[in-house]
Short mmCIF file of C-alpha atoms and ligand atoms in Angstrom, two decimals:
data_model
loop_
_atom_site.label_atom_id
_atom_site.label_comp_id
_atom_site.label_asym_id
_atom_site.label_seq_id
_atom_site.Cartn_x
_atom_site.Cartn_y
_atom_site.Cartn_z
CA UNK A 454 -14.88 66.85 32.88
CA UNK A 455 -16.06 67.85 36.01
CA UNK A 456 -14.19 71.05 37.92
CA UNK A 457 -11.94 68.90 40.55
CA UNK A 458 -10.41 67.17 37.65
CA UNK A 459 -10.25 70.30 35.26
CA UNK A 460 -8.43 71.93 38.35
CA UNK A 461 -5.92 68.93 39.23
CA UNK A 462 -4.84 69.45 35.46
CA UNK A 463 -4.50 73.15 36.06
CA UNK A 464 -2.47 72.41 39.36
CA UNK A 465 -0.24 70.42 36.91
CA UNK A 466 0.53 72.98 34.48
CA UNK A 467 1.04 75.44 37.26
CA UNK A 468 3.91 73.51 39.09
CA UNK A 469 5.38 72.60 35.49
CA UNK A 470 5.14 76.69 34.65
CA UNK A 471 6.73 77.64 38.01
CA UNK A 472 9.66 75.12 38.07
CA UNK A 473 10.33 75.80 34.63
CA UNK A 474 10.38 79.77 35.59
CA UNK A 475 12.65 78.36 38.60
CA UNK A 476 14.94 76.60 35.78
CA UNK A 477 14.56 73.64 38.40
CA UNK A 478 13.87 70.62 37.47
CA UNK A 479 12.87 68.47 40.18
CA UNK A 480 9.97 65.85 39.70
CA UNK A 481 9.12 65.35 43.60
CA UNK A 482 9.35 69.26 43.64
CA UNK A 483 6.37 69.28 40.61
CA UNK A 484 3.94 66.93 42.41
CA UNK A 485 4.30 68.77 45.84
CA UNK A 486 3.05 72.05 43.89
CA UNK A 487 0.37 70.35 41.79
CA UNK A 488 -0.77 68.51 44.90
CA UNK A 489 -1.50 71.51 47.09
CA UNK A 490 -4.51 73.83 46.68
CA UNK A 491 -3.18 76.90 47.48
CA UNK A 492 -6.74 78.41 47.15
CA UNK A 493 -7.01 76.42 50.36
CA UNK A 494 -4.62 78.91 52.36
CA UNK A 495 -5.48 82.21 51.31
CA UNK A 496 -8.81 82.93 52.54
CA UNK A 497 -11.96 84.01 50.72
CA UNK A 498 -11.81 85.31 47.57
CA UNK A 499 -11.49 87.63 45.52
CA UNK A 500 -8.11 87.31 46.13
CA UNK A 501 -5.66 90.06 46.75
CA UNK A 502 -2.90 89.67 43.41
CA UNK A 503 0.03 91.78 43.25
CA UNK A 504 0.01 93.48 39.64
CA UNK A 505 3.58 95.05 38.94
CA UNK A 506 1.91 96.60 35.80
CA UNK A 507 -0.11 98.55 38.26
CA UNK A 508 3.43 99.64 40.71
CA UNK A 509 3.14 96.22 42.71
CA UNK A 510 -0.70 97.39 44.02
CA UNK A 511 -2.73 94.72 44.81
CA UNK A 512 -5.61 94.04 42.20
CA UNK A 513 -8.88 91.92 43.35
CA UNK A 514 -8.86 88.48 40.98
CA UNK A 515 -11.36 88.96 38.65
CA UNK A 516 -13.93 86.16 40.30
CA UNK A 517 -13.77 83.15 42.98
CA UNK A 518 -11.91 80.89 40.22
CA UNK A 519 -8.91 79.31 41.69
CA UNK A 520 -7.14 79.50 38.50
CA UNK A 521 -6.42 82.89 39.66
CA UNK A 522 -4.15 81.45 42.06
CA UNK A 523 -2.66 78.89 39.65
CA UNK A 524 -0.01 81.58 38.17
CA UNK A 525 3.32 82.62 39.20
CA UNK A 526 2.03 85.66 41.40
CA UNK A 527 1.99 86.90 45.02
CA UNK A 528 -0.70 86.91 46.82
CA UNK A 529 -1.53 89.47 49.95
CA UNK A 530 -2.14 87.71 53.30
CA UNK A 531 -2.15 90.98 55.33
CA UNK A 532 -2.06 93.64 52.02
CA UNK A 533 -2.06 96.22 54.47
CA UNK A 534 1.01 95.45 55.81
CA UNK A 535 2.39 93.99 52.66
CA UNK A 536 2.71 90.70 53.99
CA UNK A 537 1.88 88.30 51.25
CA UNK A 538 2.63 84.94 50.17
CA UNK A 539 5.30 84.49 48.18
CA UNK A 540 6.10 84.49 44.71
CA UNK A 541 6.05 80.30 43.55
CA UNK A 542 9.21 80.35 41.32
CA UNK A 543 11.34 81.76 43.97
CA UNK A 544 10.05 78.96 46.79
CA UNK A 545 10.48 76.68 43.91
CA UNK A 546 14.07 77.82 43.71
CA UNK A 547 14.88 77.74 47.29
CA UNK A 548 13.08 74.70 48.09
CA UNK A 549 15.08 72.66 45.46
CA UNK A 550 18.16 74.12 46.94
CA UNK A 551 16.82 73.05 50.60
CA UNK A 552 15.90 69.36 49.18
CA UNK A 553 13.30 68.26 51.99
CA UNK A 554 13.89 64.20 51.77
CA UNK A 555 10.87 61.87 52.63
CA UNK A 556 11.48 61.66 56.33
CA UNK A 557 13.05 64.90 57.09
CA UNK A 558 12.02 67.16 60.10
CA UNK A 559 11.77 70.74 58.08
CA UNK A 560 11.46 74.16 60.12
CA UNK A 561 9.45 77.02 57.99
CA UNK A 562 10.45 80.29 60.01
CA UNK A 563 7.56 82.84 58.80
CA UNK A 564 5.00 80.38 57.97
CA UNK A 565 2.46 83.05 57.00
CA UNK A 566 -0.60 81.03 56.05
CA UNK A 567 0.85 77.92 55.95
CA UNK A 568 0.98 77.12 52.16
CA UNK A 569 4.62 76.35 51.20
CA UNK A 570 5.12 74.79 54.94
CA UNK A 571 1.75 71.93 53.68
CA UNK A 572 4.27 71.56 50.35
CA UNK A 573 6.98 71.04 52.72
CA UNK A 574 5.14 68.60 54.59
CA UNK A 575 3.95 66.80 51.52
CA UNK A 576 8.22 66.51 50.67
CA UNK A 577 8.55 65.11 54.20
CA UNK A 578 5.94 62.57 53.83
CA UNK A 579 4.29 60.49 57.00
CA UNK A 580 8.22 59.71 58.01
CA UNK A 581 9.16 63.07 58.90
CA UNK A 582 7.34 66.65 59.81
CA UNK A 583 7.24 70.24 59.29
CA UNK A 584 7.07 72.69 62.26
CA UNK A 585 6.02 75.85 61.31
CA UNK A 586 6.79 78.96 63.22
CA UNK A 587 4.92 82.44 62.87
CA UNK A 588 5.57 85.45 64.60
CA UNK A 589 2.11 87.19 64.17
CA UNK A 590 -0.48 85.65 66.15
CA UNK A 591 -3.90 86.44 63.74
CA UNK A 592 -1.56 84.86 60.42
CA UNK A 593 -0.18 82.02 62.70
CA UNK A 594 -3.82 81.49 63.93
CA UNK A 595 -4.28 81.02 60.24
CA UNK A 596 -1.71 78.63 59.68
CA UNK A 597 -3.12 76.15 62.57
CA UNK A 598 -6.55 76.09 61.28
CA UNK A 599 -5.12 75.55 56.98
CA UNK A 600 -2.92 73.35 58.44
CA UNK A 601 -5.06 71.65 61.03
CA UNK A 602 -5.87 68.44 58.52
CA UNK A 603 -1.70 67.54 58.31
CA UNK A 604 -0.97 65.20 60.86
CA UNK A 605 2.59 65.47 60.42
CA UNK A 606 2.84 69.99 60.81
CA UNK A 607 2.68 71.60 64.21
CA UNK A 608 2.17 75.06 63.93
CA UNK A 609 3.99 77.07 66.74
CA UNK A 610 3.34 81.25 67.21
CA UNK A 611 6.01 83.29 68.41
CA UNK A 612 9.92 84.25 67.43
CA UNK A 613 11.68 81.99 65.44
CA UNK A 614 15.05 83.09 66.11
CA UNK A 615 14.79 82.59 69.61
CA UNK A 616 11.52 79.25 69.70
CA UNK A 617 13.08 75.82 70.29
CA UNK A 618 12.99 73.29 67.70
CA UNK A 619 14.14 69.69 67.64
CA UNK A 620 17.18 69.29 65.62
CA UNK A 621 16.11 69.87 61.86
CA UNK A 622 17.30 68.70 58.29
CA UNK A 623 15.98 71.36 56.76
CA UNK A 624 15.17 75.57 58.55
CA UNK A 625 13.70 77.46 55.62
CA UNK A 626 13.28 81.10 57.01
CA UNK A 627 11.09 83.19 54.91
CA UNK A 628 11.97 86.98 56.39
CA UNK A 629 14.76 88.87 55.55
CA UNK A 630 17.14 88.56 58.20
CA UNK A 631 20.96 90.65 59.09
CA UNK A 632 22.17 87.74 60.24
CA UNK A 633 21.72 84.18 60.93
CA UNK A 634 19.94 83.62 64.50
CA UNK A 635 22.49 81.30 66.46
CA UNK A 636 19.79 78.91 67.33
CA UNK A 637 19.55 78.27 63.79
CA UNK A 638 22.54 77.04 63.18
CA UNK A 639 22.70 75.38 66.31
CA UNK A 640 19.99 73.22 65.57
CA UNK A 641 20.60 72.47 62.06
CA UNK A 642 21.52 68.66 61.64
CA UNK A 643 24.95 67.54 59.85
CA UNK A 644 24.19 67.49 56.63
CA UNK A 645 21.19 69.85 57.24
CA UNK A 646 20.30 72.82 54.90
CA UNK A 647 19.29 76.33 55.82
CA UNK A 648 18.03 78.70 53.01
CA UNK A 649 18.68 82.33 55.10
CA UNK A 650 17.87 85.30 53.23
CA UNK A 651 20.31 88.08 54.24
CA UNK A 652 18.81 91.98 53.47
CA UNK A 653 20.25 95.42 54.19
CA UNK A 654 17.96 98.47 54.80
CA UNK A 655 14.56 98.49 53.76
CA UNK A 656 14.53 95.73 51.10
CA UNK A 657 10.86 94.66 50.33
CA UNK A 658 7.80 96.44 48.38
CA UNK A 659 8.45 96.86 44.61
CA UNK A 660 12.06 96.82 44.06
CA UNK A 661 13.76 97.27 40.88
CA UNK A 662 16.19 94.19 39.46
CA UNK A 663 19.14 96.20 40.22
CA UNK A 664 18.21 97.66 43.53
CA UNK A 665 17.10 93.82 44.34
CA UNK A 666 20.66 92.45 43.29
CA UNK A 667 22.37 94.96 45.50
CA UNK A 668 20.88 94.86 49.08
CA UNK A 669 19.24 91.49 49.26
CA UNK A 670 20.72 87.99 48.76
CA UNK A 671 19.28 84.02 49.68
CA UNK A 672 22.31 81.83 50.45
CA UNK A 673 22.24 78.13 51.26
CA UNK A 674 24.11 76.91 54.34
CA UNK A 675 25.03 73.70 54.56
CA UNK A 676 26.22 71.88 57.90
CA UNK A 677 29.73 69.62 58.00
CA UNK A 678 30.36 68.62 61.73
CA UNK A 679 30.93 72.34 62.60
CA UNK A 680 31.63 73.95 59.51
CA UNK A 681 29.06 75.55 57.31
CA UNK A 682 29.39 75.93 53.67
CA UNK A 683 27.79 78.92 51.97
CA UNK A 684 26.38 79.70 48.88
CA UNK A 685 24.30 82.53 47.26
CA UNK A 686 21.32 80.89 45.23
CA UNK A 687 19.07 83.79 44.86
CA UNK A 688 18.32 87.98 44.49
CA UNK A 689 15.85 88.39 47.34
CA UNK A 690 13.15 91.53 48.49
CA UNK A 691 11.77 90.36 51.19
CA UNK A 692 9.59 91.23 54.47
CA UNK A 693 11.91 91.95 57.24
CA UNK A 694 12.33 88.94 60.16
CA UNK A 695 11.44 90.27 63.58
CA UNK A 696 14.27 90.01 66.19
CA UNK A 697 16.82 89.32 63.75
CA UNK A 698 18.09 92.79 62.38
CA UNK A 699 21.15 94.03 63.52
CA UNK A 700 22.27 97.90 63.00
CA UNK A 701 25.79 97.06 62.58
CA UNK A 702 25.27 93.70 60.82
CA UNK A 703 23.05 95.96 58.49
CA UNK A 704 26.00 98.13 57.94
CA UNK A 705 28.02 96.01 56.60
CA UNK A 706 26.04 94.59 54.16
CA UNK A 707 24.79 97.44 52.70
CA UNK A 708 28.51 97.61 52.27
CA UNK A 709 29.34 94.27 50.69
CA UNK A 710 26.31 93.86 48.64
CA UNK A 711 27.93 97.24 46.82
CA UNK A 712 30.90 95.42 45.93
CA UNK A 713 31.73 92.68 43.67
CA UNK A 714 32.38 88.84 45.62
CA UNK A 715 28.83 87.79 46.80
CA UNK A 716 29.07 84.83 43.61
CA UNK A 717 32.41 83.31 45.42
CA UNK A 718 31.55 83.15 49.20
CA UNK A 719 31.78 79.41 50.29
CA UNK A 720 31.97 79.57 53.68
CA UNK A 721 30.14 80.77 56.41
CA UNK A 722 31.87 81.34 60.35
CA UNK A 723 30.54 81.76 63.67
CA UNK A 724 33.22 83.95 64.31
CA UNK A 725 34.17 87.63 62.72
CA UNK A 726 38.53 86.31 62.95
CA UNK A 727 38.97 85.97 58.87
CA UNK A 728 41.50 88.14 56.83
CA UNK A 729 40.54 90.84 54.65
CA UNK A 730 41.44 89.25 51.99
CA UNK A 731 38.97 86.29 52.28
CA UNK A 732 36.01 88.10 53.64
CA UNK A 733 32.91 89.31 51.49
CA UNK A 734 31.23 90.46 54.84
CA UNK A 735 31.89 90.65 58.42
CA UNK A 736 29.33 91.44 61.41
CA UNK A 737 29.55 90.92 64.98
CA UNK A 738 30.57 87.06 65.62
CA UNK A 739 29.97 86.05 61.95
CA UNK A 740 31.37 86.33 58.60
CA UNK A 741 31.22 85.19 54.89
CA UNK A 742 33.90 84.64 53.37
CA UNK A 743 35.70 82.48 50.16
CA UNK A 744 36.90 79.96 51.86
C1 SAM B 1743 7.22 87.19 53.35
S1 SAM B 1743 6.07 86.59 54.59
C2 SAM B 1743 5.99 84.93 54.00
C3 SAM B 1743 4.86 84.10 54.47
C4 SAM B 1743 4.82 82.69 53.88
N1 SAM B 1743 6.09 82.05 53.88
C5 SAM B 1743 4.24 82.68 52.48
O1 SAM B 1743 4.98 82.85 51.52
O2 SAM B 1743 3.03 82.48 52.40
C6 SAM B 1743 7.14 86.51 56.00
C7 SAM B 1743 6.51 85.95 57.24
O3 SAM B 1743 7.52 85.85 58.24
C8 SAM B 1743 6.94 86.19 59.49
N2 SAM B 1743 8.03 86.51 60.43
C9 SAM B 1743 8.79 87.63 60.48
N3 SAM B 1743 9.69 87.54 61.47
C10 SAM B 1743 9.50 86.33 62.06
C11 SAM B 1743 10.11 85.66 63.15
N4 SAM B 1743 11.11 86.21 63.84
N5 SAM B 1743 9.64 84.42 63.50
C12 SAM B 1743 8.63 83.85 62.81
N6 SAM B 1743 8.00 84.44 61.77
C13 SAM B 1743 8.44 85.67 61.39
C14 SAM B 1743 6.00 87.32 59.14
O4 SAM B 1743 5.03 87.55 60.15
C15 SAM B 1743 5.42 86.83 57.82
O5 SAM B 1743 4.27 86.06 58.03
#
């Protein structure tokens, strides 16, 4: 068997490993992962794996064999900085919960590299598009030039809570965030899905499960007309978004994520006017609350 083939199988595997760690099952979801060579967006190797067995350091793959790649493991982009791309079975998780359709216009905020946006891409098919957006110039730089041979990405550098985007059916932001950036759910279609991780404080590095649970949280929006539903679909450590970190909306979740009620929000509001008694967190001009 030559090594193209022997690696398509081990592409396979990988997507049935991480959607099964995901507890997702989601065929289209499968073949996007075993159809995208991530080795193909993370530079040269040796590659850069984060080893929790070693405090979450970052331990040079053994050799230049992709397989190294095919595993359920971040991998640094800048290690310096701890900027890395992120762990498969969460993406797996979250994109399930985003559900790119064939012919849906999908917004990655925090691109990085530009691997899960080309998976995105692959979910959109030629009908629709994924714009990426990536605040650091050298890692958005990246993106355009992994990216460069998918006609249907555009890869855009700068701030994506403030960058203009057509209207989209999917905004995927991949940076821990105080808040949701108005734009966002300005732009987001009816019917449209935004996976928003919400952090307090310093909530990325090597985390414990507990820590994790209490100061970092992925919810789903979901956009009726001008209501948005809410849900929390995941425990989140994550790097922080630029331009979207509040000190008082930090507060205050610090605040609620210490209390019980994050597993019964259903609603979120553009607007901080909800009783007490219905609110699992309020910041300035938004809230989450249980219905
Ligand atoms: C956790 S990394 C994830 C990168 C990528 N999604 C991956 O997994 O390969 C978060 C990324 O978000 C970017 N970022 C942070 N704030 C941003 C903002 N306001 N607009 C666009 N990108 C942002 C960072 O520069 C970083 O590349």
């Amino acid at each position: 068997m030559n090594r193209q083939a022997e690696l398509d199988i081990i592409r396979a595997a990988y997507a049935r490993h991480v959607l099964g760690a995901a507890v997702v099952e989601d065929e289209r979801l499968a073949a996007a992962f075993a159809a995208i060579h991530r080795e193909d967006f993370l530079g040269s190797p040796p590659w850069p794996i984060i080893r929790w067995f070693r405090n979450g350091d970052y331990v040079p793959s053994p050799d230049d064999d992709p397989v190294h790649l095919y595993t359920d493991v971040l991998v640094g982009i800048v290690p310096e900085r701890r900027l890395n791309n992120g762990q498969p079975s969460l993406h797996a998780l979250l994109m399930h919960h985003a559900a790119p359709a064939a012919g849906d216009h999908v917004v990655h905020i925090g691109t990085g590299s530009g691997y899960y946006t080309a998976i995105f891409a692959h979910l959109a098919g030629a009908a629709g598009r994924a714009t990426g957006i990536e605040y650091e110039a050298e890692v958005a730089a990246r993106a355009q030039a992994n990216l460069a041979p998918y006609t249907n990405v555009r890869v855009v550098q700068g701030d994506g809570t403030t960058a203009a985007f057509d209207k989209a059916d999917v905004i995927y932001v991949n940076a821990g965030c105080t808040r949701p950036a108005e734009t966002w759910l300005d732009r987001l279609a009816d019917g449209g899905r935004l996976i928003l991780p919400l952090t307090s404080g310093e909530n990325f590095g090597s985390l414990e499960a507990e820590q994790m649970r209490r100061s970092g949280a992925v919810f789903r929006i979901v956009r009726r007309g001008d209501e948005y539903f809410a849900n929390r679909i995941s425990a989140v450590a994550i790097f922080p978004c630029a331009g979207n970190r509040d000190e008082a909306s930090e507060q205050v979740l610090a605040e609620a994520f210490a209390k019980e009620g994050l597993q019964r929000v259903t609603r979120l509001y553009r607007h901080e006017d909800i009783p007490d008694d219905r609110c699992w967190v309020r910041g300035p001009g938004w809230a989450l609350a249980y219905s």
